[in-house]
Amino acid sequence: MTIRLLLCSVVTSIALSVPAQTTCQRTKHCSAQGQAKGGPQDLRSDSIDLLVTRVHLNLLDAPNDLIHAMCVLRLVPKVPGVTQLRLDLIDLTVGSVLDESNQPLGFSHANGVLRVDLAQPAGPADTMDITVFYDGEPAVDPSNFGGFYLENTYIYNLGVAFDAQSHSYGRAWFPCFDNFVERCAFSFHVTTRGGRKVWCNGAELGVVSLGGDTTLTHWSIDEPIPSYLASVAVANYAVVHQEFPSIGGTNIPVDLVALPGDTTQMKNSFLHLQDAFNRFETCFGAYSWNRIGYCLASRGAMEHPTNITYPDFIADGTLQYEATMAHELAHQWFGDLVTCDRAEEMYINEGFAEYLSYLFLEGVYGPDRYRSTVRANHYEMLRRCHWEDGGAVFRPR
Ligand SMILES: [Zn+2]
């Protein structure tokens, strides 16, 4: 099976099972259409290594569609003579950039590119912290999938954008190398109010009261992840907590996070989550992250590791969309642990995640369900792929 067919099968399965544009697969379909190629390879990571990204996010101005933020990037050059740092950050306005001595650094910010002039040429012995202060209304993708959403009920990001070039979309809320290859640890320091709970990647390290109903919540993930997998979700959430025994010998905490009135439906829709977990561990090895987490929001789904963003309207109490639940869990192995280098290689993420969702169906409902799902996919692929791709394209080999 070709890459092209794999990608088409992914999209077709979505058309069969869930409302249009509800899952991360469709995002990557765009890259298969030729309308959103990955462009020239981003080579920044060859000369600079981002070690830690610390995002401080003040959401008190969210009702005015504004964020106020500070991001501290710990980085080290891989080669001598580095004089400038080129970061991606769109729409938001940069107020200042400081070095680790709190001395201002020269910068320019235009067309989504933030160029920071280092005080002196730096090399591999010069690990440094660069702090960027910025504000504004964060971007959302015109496709309705991707960016940073400031809504009354949910405040959250989707780290991939359907239409944007590149699809990786960390740059909607923090300065980064917005490519698929740069990985670093992250911490998140989020200020909010009104009893809202903050969920991010990794582990919650504490919640501090700042007076009244304002809180500062600290999350951290030590495992290095690319910018598109960084995640925050904020709402008046409640959580259903479970634990799955892992073949690795530990119990993996599971957090199903939803508005209080939605937790029962979510739990019912996730009835077979443990079956998916067990099947994937049996086939592909022990789960590698510190927890499993799904946060409901108004759109998705997106496989942010340990903090999957999942559309509330498909956690409806039925099992109709459970293949999507399994697909996103599968990404914790394929996509989140191993990530494509470029958008053109998205089959590594999406092809395998979709295949694993079929293994899930086989495990729960038997081999006939696997076969019928694959056959339906093949049929739809042959019938619709050339439409979805905007016409048949034949390239000489
Ligand atoms: Zn996917």
GROMACS .gro file of C-alpha atoms and ligand atoms in nm:
model
  398
    1MET     CA    1   0.000   0.000   0.000
    2THR     CA    2   0.136   0.340  -0.090
    3ILE     CA    3   0.165   0.638   0.137
    4ARG     CA    4  -0.102   0.806  -0.065
    5LEU     CA    5  -0.346   0.523  -0.010
    6LEU     CA    6  -0.273   0.514   0.358
    7LEU     CA    7  -0.348   0.880   0.393
    8CYS     CA    8  -0.664   0.851   0.192
    9SER     CA    9  -0.782   0.562   0.403
   10VAL     CA   10  -0.736   0.771   0.711
   11VAL     CA   11  -0.953   1.048   0.577
   12THR     CA   12  -1.215   0.811   0.450
   13SER     CA   13  -1.251   0.647   0.785
   14ILE     CA   14  -1.330   0.984   0.934
   15ALA     CA   15  -1.594   1.051   0.676
   16LEU     CA   16  -1.752   0.724   0.775
   17SER     CA   17  -1.735   0.756   1.147
   18VAL     CA   18  -1.734   1.113   1.273
   19PRO     CA   19  -1.849   1.457   1.165
   20ALA     CA   20  -1.622   1.632   0.920
   21GLN     CA   21  -1.311   1.795   1.058
   22THR     CA   22  -1.330   1.653   1.404
   23THR     CA   23  -1.008   1.463   1.410
   24CYS     CA   24  -0.642   1.519   1.369
   25GLN     CA   25  -0.625   1.285   1.072
   26ARG     CA   26  -0.797   1.525   0.844
   27THR     CA   27  -0.533   1.783   0.918
   28LYS     CA   28  -0.265   1.564   0.783
   29HIS     CA   29  -0.476   1.481   0.481
   30CYS     CA   30  -0.416   1.837   0.365
   31SER     CA   31  -0.049   1.763   0.340
   32ALA     CA   32  -0.127   1.474   0.110
   33GLN     CA   33  -0.327   1.693  -0.119
   34GLY     CA   34  -0.028   1.885  -0.238
   35GLN     CA   35  -0.179   2.212  -0.121
   36ALA     CA   36   0.025   2.218   0.197
   37LYS     CA   37   0.364   2.068   0.141
   38GLY     CA   38   0.619   2.091   0.414
   39GLY     CA   39   0.834   2.334   0.225
   40PRO     CA   40   1.210   2.351   0.258
   41GLN     CA   41   1.346   2.152   0.546
   42ASP     CA   42   1.382   2.361   0.858
   43LEU     CA   43   1.750   2.332   0.948
   44ARG     CA   44   1.756   2.545   1.262
   45SER     CA   45   1.775   2.240   1.483
   46ASP     CA   46   2.106   2.152   1.322
   47SER     CA   47   2.273   2.452   1.482
   48ILE     CA   48   2.067   2.525   1.796
   49ASP     CA   49   1.914   2.288   2.050
   50LEU     CA   50   1.613   2.404   2.249
   51LEU     CA   51   1.634   2.236   2.590
   52VAL     CA   52   1.338   2.369   2.786
   53THR     CA   53   1.041   2.592   2.700
   54ARG     CA   54   0.871   2.757   2.998
   55VAL     CA   55   0.542   2.918   2.904
   56HIS     CA   56   0.388   3.164   3.150
   57LEU     CA   57   0.034   3.233   3.042
   58ASN     CA   58  -0.195   3.491   3.198
   59LEU     CA   59  -0.554   3.425   3.090
   60LEU     CA   60  -0.729   3.690   3.301
   61ASP     CA   61  -0.795   3.897   2.988
   62ALA     CA   62  -0.947   3.604   2.799
   63PRO     CA   63  -1.296   3.766   2.792
   64ASN     CA   64  -1.135   4.038   2.579
   65ASP     CA   65  -0.975   3.774   2.353
   66LEU     CA   66  -0.629   3.861   2.483
   67ILE     CA   67  -0.347   3.668   2.640
   68HIS     CA   68  -0.047   3.810   2.825
   69ALA     CA   69   0.252   3.583   2.822
   70MET     CA   70   0.619   3.532   2.895
   71CYS     CA   71   0.823   3.247   2.755
   72VAL     CA   72   1.167   3.145   2.876
   73LEU     CA   73   1.364   2.938   2.627
   74ARG     CA   74   1.667   2.749   2.752
   75LEU     CA   75   1.887   2.666   2.457
   76VAL     CA   76   2.240   2.580   2.356
   77PRO     CA   77   2.411   2.633   2.020
   78LYS     CA   78   2.545   2.318   1.857
   79VAL     CA   79   2.802   2.510   1.653
   80PRO     CA   80   3.029   2.807   1.728
   81GLY     CA   81   2.958   3.161   1.617
   82VAL     CA   82   2.580   3.174   1.656
   83THR     CA   83   2.478   3.542   1.662
   84GLN     CA   84   2.104   3.532   1.605
   85LEU     CA   85   1.808   3.324   1.710
   86ARG     CA   86   1.517   3.282   1.466
   87LEU     CA   87   1.187   3.188   1.631
   88ASP     CA   88   0.834   3.139   1.504
   89LEU     CA   89   0.557   3.345   1.668
   90ILE     CA   90   0.251   3.469   1.482
   91ASP     CA   91  -0.002   3.746   1.543
   92LEU     CA   92   0.105   3.820   1.901
   93THR     CA   93   0.300   4.137   1.979
   94VAL     CA   94   0.645   4.111   2.134
   95GLY     CA   95   0.716   4.375   2.396
   96SER     CA   96   1.071   4.286   2.489
   97VAL     CA   97   1.336   4.015   2.481
   98LEU     CA   98   1.583   3.970   2.768
   99ASP     CA   99   1.893   3.762   2.820
  100GLU     CA  100   1.954   3.571   3.143
  101SER     CA  101   2.100   3.882   3.307
  102ASN     CA  102   1.773   4.060   3.231
  103GLN     CA  103   1.952   4.276   2.976
  104PRO     CA  104   1.738   4.368   2.674
  105LEU     CA  105   1.831   4.210   2.344
  106GLY     CA  106   1.769   4.358   2.003
  107PHE     CA  107   1.496   4.189   1.804
  108SER     CA  108   1.271   4.223   1.503
  109HIS     CA  109   0.932   4.062   1.460
  110ALA     CA  110   0.764   4.052   1.121
  111ASN     CA  111   0.563   3.798   0.922
  112GLY     CA  112   0.561   3.552   1.208
  113VAL     CA  113   0.940   3.547   1.243
  114LEU     CA  114   1.101   3.674   1.563
  115ARG     CA  115   1.476   3.738   1.517
  116VAL     CA  116   1.671   3.791   1.837
  117ASP     CA  117   2.025   3.929   1.824
  118LEU     CA  118   2.248   3.767   2.084
  119ALA     CA  119   2.473   3.998   2.284
  120GLN     CA  120   2.779   3.811   2.159
  121PRO     CA  121   2.856   3.509   1.941
  122ALA     CA  122   2.770   3.188   2.124
  123GLY     CA  123   2.876   2.826   2.092
  124PRO     CA  124   2.825   2.480   2.242
  125ALA     CA  125   2.954   2.592   2.585
  126ASP     CA  126   2.698   2.871   2.607
  127THR     CA  127   2.372   2.734   2.743
  128MET     CA  128   2.148   3.037   2.786
  129ASP     CA  129   1.798   3.151   2.879
  130ILE     CA  130   1.617   3.389   2.647
  131THR     CA  131   1.295   3.547   2.779
  132VAL     CA  132   1.027   3.680   2.546
  133PHE     CA  133   0.738   3.897   2.667
  134TYR     CA  134   0.435   3.910   2.440
  135ASP     CA  135   0.063   3.988   2.433
  136GLY     CA  136  -0.232   3.991   2.203
  137GLU     CA  137  -0.506   3.791   2.041
  138PRO     CA  138  -0.373   3.448   1.947
  139ALA     CA  139  -0.430   3.300   1.605
  140VAL     CA  140  -0.683   3.038   1.508
  141ASP     CA  141  -0.672   2.860   1.177
  142PRO     CA  142  -0.939   2.950   0.918
  143SER     CA  143  -1.009   2.580   0.877
  144ASN     CA  144  -1.161   2.575   1.227
  145PHE     CA  145  -0.890   2.336   1.344
  146GLY     CA  146  -0.572   2.473   1.496
  147GLY     CA  147  -0.454   2.757   1.714
  148PHE     CA  148  -0.547   2.899   2.049
  149TYR     CA  149  -0.915   2.928   2.136
  150LEU     CA  150  -1.040   3.179   2.394
  151GLU     CA  151  -1.401   3.073   2.444
  152ASN     CA  152  -1.642   3.129   2.728
  153THR     CA  153  -1.655   2.763   2.822
  154TYR     CA  154  -1.318   2.629   2.710
  155ILE     CA  155  -0.977   2.790   2.667
  156TYR     CA  156  -0.739   2.557   2.484
  157ASN     CA  157  -0.504   2.506   2.193
  158LEU     CA  158  -0.488   2.262   1.905
  159GLY     CA  159  -0.124   2.216   1.811
  160VAL     CA  160  -0.179   2.138   1.445
  161ALA     CA  161  -0.350   2.367   1.193
  162PHE     CA  162  -0.523   2.235   0.881
  163ASP     CA  163  -0.451   2.526   0.650
  164ALA     CA  164  -0.141   2.684   0.799
  165GLN     CA  165   0.201   2.629   0.652
  166SER     CA  166   0.363   2.458   0.834
  167HIS     CA  167   0.093   2.252   1.003
  168SER     CA  168   0.283   2.254   1.329
  169TYR     CA  169   0.117   2.538   1.520
  170GLY     CA  170   0.293   2.600   1.848
  171ARG     CA  171   0.374   2.946   1.715
  172ALA     CA  172   0.012   3.049   1.779
  173TRP     CA  173   0.088   3.076   2.152
  174PHE     CA  174   0.463   3.064   2.222
  175PRO     CA  175   0.793   3.134   2.040
  176CYS     CA  176   0.943   2.812   1.907
  177PHE     CA  177   1.105   2.624   1.625
  178ASP     CA  178   0.775   2.520   1.474
  179ASN     CA  179   0.898   2.207   1.302
  180PHE     CA  180   0.852   1.837   1.367
  181VAL     CA  181   1.209   1.761   1.470
  182GLU     CA  182   1.292   2.003   1.751
  183ARG     CA  183   1.199   1.850   2.086
  184CYS     CA  184   1.234   1.994   2.434
  185ALA     CA  185   1.094   1.967   2.784
  186PHE     CA  186   0.809   2.204   2.868
  187SER     CA  187   0.665   2.368   3.175
  188PHE     CA  188   0.344   2.565   3.190
  189HIS     CA  189   0.251   2.833   3.443
  190VAL     CA  190  -0.109   2.937   3.385
  191THR     CA  191  -0.300   3.212   3.565
  192THR     CA  192  -0.678   3.195   3.549
  193ARG     CA  193  -0.982   3.266   3.763
  194GLY     CA  194  -1.339   3.167   3.827
  195GLY     CA  195  -1.269   2.817   3.954
  196ARG     CA  196  -1.127   2.706   3.620
  197LYS     CA  197  -0.895   2.406   3.622
  198VAL     CA  198  -0.581   2.392   3.408
  199TRP     CA  199  -0.468   2.073   3.231
  200CYS     CA  200  -0.142   2.047   3.037
  201ASN     CA  201   0.106   1.781   2.929
  202GLY     CA  202   0.280   1.576   3.195
  203ALA     CA  203   0.225   1.626   3.566
  204GLU     CA  204   0.058   1.897   3.768
  205LEU     CA  205   0.313   2.029   4.016
  206GLY     CA  206   0.092   2.266   4.211
  207VAL     CA  207  -0.185   2.523   4.227
  208VAL     CA  208  -0.126   2.851   4.410
  209SER     CA  209  -0.397   3.097   4.508
  210LEU     CA  210  -0.320   3.452   4.399
  211GLY     CA  211  -0.608   3.597   4.598
  212GLY     CA  212  -0.981   3.591   4.537
  213ASP     CA  213  -1.065   3.327   4.280
  214THR     CA  214  -0.741   3.373   4.083
  215THR     CA  215  -0.500   3.081   4.068
  216LEU     CA  216  -0.160   2.997   3.921
  217THR     CA  217  -0.123   2.636   3.807
  218HIS     CA  218   0.211   2.473   3.726
  219TRP     CA  219   0.252   2.174   3.495
  220SER     CA  220   0.566   2.013   3.360
  221ILE     CA  221   0.666   1.745   3.115
  222ASP     CA  222   1.027   1.629   3.120
  223GLU     CA  223   1.007   1.407   2.813
  224PRO     CA  224   1.106   1.620   2.515
  225ILE     CA  225   0.818   1.691   2.275
  226PRO     CA  226   0.790   1.901   1.958
  227SER     CA  227   0.607   2.234   1.962
  228TYR     CA  228   0.289   2.099   1.801
  229LEU     CA  229   0.232   1.860   2.090
  230ALA     CA  230   0.243   2.121   2.368
  231SER     CA  231  -0.102   2.156   2.520
  232VAL     CA  232  -0.316   2.357   2.757
  233ALA     CA  233  -0.687   2.324   2.833
  234VAL     CA  234  -0.871   2.541   3.084
  235ALA     CA  235  -1.234   2.523   3.193
  236ASN     CA  236  -1.450   2.451   3.496
  237TYR     CA  237  -1.346   2.092   3.455
  238ALA     CA  238  -1.418   1.787   3.665
  239VAL     CA  239  -1.221   1.465   3.629
  240VAL     CA  240  -1.300   1.096   3.625
  241HIS     CA  241  -0.991   0.919   3.747
  242GLN     CA  242  -0.901   0.561   3.662
  243GLU     CA  243  -0.587   0.346   3.660
  244PHE     CA  244  -0.477   0.087   3.406
  245PRO     CA  245  -0.224  -0.180   3.501
  246SER     CA  246   0.063  -0.164   3.252
  247ILE     CA  247   0.280  -0.449   3.126
  248GLY     CA  248   0.564  -0.223   3.239
  249GLY     CA  249   0.475  -0.315   3.598
  250THR     CA  250   0.318   0.014   3.704
  251ASN     CA  251  -0.034   0.148   3.715
  252ILE     CA  252  -0.092   0.424   3.459
  253PRO     CA  253  -0.320   0.703   3.587
  254VAL     CA  254  -0.606   0.790   3.353
  255ASP     CA  255  -0.779   1.129   3.359
  256LEU     CA  256  -1.106   1.178   3.172
  257VAL     CA  257  -1.160   1.553   3.198
  258ALA     CA  258  -1.493   1.718   3.117
  259LEU     CA  259  -1.742   1.970   3.243
  260PRO     CA  260  -1.919   1.827   3.548
  261GLY     CA  261  -2.238   1.764   3.352
  262ASP     CA  262  -2.050   1.573   3.080
  263THR     CA  263  -1.840   1.329   3.280
  264THR     CA  264  -2.093   1.045   3.282
  265GLN     CA  265  -2.140   1.056   2.905
  266MET     CA  266  -1.766   1.073   2.856
  267LYS     CA  267  -1.710   0.774   3.079
  268ASN     CA  268  -1.971   0.576   2.888
  269SER     CA  269  -1.817   0.668   2.552
  270PHE     CA  270  -1.475   0.561   2.683
  271LEU     CA  271  -1.599   0.224   2.807
  272HIS     CA  272  -1.342   0.039   2.595
  273LEU     CA  273  -1.044   0.267   2.653
  274GLN     CA  274  -0.874   0.005   2.867
  275ASP     CA  275  -0.923  -0.252   2.589
  276ALA     CA  276  -0.743  -0.017   2.351
  277PHE     CA  277  -0.466   0.039   2.602
  278ASN     CA  278  -0.419  -0.335   2.661
  279ARG     CA  279  -0.418  -0.416   2.289
  280PHE     CA  280  -0.162  -0.148   2.206
  281GLU     CA  281   0.065  -0.245   2.493
  282THR     CA  282   0.051  -0.610   2.386
  283CYS     CA  283   0.136  -0.524   2.027
  284PHE     CA  284   0.377  -0.233   2.064
  285GLY     CA  285   0.520  -0.231   2.414
  286ALA     CA  286   0.460  -0.063   2.746
  287TYR     CA  287   0.300   0.281   2.757
  288SER     CA  288   0.580   0.536   2.791
  289TRP     CA  289   0.412   0.848   2.930
  290ASN     CA  290   0.332   0.931   3.292
  291ARG     CA  291  -0.046   0.927   3.247
  292ILE     CA  292  -0.329   0.903   2.997
  293GLY     CA  293  -0.539   1.217   2.965
  294TYR     CA  294  -0.831   1.330   2.753
  295CYS     CA  295  -0.974   1.684   2.790
  296LEU     CA  296  -1.305   1.765   2.627
  297ALA     CA  297  -1.327   2.089   2.430
  298SER     CA  298  -1.537   2.235   2.151
  299ARG     CA  299  -1.332   2.081   1.870
  300GLY     CA  300  -1.050   1.834   1.807
  301ALA     CA  301  -0.935   1.562   1.826
  302MET     CA  302  -0.564   1.620   1.879
  303GLU     CA  303  -0.313   1.380   2.024
  304HIS     CA  304  -0.120   1.608   2.262
  305PRO     CA  305   0.069   1.352   2.472
  306THR     CA  306  -0.098   1.284   2.808
  307ASN     CA  307  -0.349   1.561   2.734
  308ILE     CA  308  -0.550   1.467   2.426
  309THR     CA  309  -0.798   1.734   2.320
  310TYR     CA  310  -1.122   1.560   2.234
  311PRO     CA  311  -1.448   1.708   2.094
  312ASP     CA  312  -1.723   1.713   2.355
  313PHE     CA  313  -1.989   1.638   2.095
  314ILE     CA  314  -1.848   1.293   2.019
  315ALA     CA  315  -1.821   1.200   2.387
  316ASP     CA  316  -2.199   1.167   2.379
  317GLY     CA  317  -2.244   0.857   2.590
  318THR     CA  318  -2.247   0.622   2.290
  319LEU     CA  319  -1.971   0.405   2.149
  320GLN     CA  320  -2.020   0.540   1.798
  321TYR     CA  321  -1.692   0.730   1.790
  322GLU     CA  322  -1.472   0.503   1.998
  323ALA     CA  323  -1.241   0.433   1.704
  324THR     CA  324  -1.142   0.800   1.726
  325MET     CA  325  -1.077   0.757   2.098
  326ALA     CA  326  -0.851   0.463   2.014
  327HIS     CA  327  -0.684   0.649   1.727
  328GLU     CA  328  -0.578   0.929   1.960
  329LEU     CA  329  -0.448   0.684   2.219
  330ALA     CA  330  -0.255   0.508   1.941
  331HIS     CA  331  -0.075   0.835   1.871
  332GLN     CA  332   0.088   0.809   2.211
  333TRP     CA  333   0.297   0.537   2.044
  334PHE     CA  334   0.293   0.654   1.680
  335GLY     CA  335   0.328   1.028   1.634
  336ASP     CA  336   0.412   1.128   1.989
  337LEU     CA  337   0.698   0.886   2.055
  338VAL     CA  338   0.812   0.864   1.694
  339THR     CA  339   0.731   1.173   1.489
  340CYS     CA  340   0.766   1.235   1.119
  341ASP     CA  341   1.043   1.471   1.010
  342ARG     CA  342   0.826   1.648   0.757
  343ALA     CA  343   0.458   1.679   0.670
  344GLU     CA  344   0.510   1.459   0.363
  345GLU     CA  345   0.594   1.173   0.599
  346MET     CA  346   0.271   1.205   0.795
  347TYR     CA  347   0.184   0.841   0.727
  348ILE     CA  348   0.419   0.761   1.015
  349ASN     CA  349   0.179   0.943   1.247
  350GLU     CA  350  -0.158   0.893   1.083
  351GLY     CA  351  -0.124   0.565   0.898
  352PHE     CA  352  -0.017   0.378   1.206
  353ALA     CA  353  -0.262   0.550   1.440
  354GLU     CA  354  -0.547   0.457   1.208
  355TYR     CA  355  -0.420   0.100   1.174
  356LEU     CA  356  -0.407   0.070   1.552
  357SER     CA  357  -0.767   0.186   1.576
  358TYR     CA  358  -0.856  -0.115   1.358
  359LEU     CA  359  -0.660  -0.342   1.589
  360PHE     CA  360  -0.865  -0.198   1.872
  361LEU     CA  361  -1.190  -0.281   1.693
  362GLU     CA  362  -1.061  -0.631   1.621
  363GLY     CA  363  -0.968  -0.680   1.985
  364VAL     CA  364  -1.308  -0.573   2.116
  365TYR     CA  365  -1.543  -0.700   1.846
  366GLY     CA  366  -1.347  -0.972   1.666
  367PRO     CA  367  -1.173  -1.021   1.330
  368ASP     CA  368  -1.489  -0.976   1.124
  369ARG     CA  369  -1.513  -0.618   1.247
  370TYR     CA  370  -1.152  -0.558   1.146
  371ARG     CA  371  -1.209  -0.698   0.799
  372SER     CA  372  -1.533  -0.511   0.740
  373THR     CA  373  -1.376  -0.184   0.853
  374VAL     CA  374  -1.076  -0.226   0.626
  375ARG     CA  375  -1.295  -0.328   0.330
  376ALA     CA  376  -1.525  -0.033   0.382
  377ASN     CA  377  -1.219   0.187   0.392
  378HIS     CA  378  -1.080   0.044   0.071
  379TYR     CA  379  -1.412   0.087  -0.104
  380GLU     CA  380  -1.453   0.446   0.006
  381MET     CA  381  -1.092   0.518  -0.080
  382LEU     CA  382  -1.134   0.397  -0.437
  383ARG     CA  383  -1.463   0.578  -0.469
  384ARG     CA  384  -1.367   0.914  -0.315
  385CYS     CA  385  -0.990   0.948  -0.297
  386HIS     CA  386  -0.954   1.126  -0.630
  387TRP     CA  387  -1.219   1.376  -0.523
  388GLU     CA  388  -1.066   1.433  -0.183
  389ASP     CA  389  -0.726   1.484  -0.340
  390GLY     CA  390  -0.857   1.728  -0.600
  391GLY     CA  391  -0.798   1.496  -0.894
  392ALA     CA  392  -0.574   1.206  -0.971
  393VAL     CA  393  -0.205   1.292  -0.981
  394PHE     CA  394   0.045   1.062  -1.143
  395ARG     CA  395   0.410   1.129  -1.088
  396PRO     CA  396   0.684   0.958  -1.287
  397ARG     CA  397   0.904   0.739  -1.076
  398ZN      ZN  398  -0.440   1.117   1.404
   0.00000   0.00000   0.00000
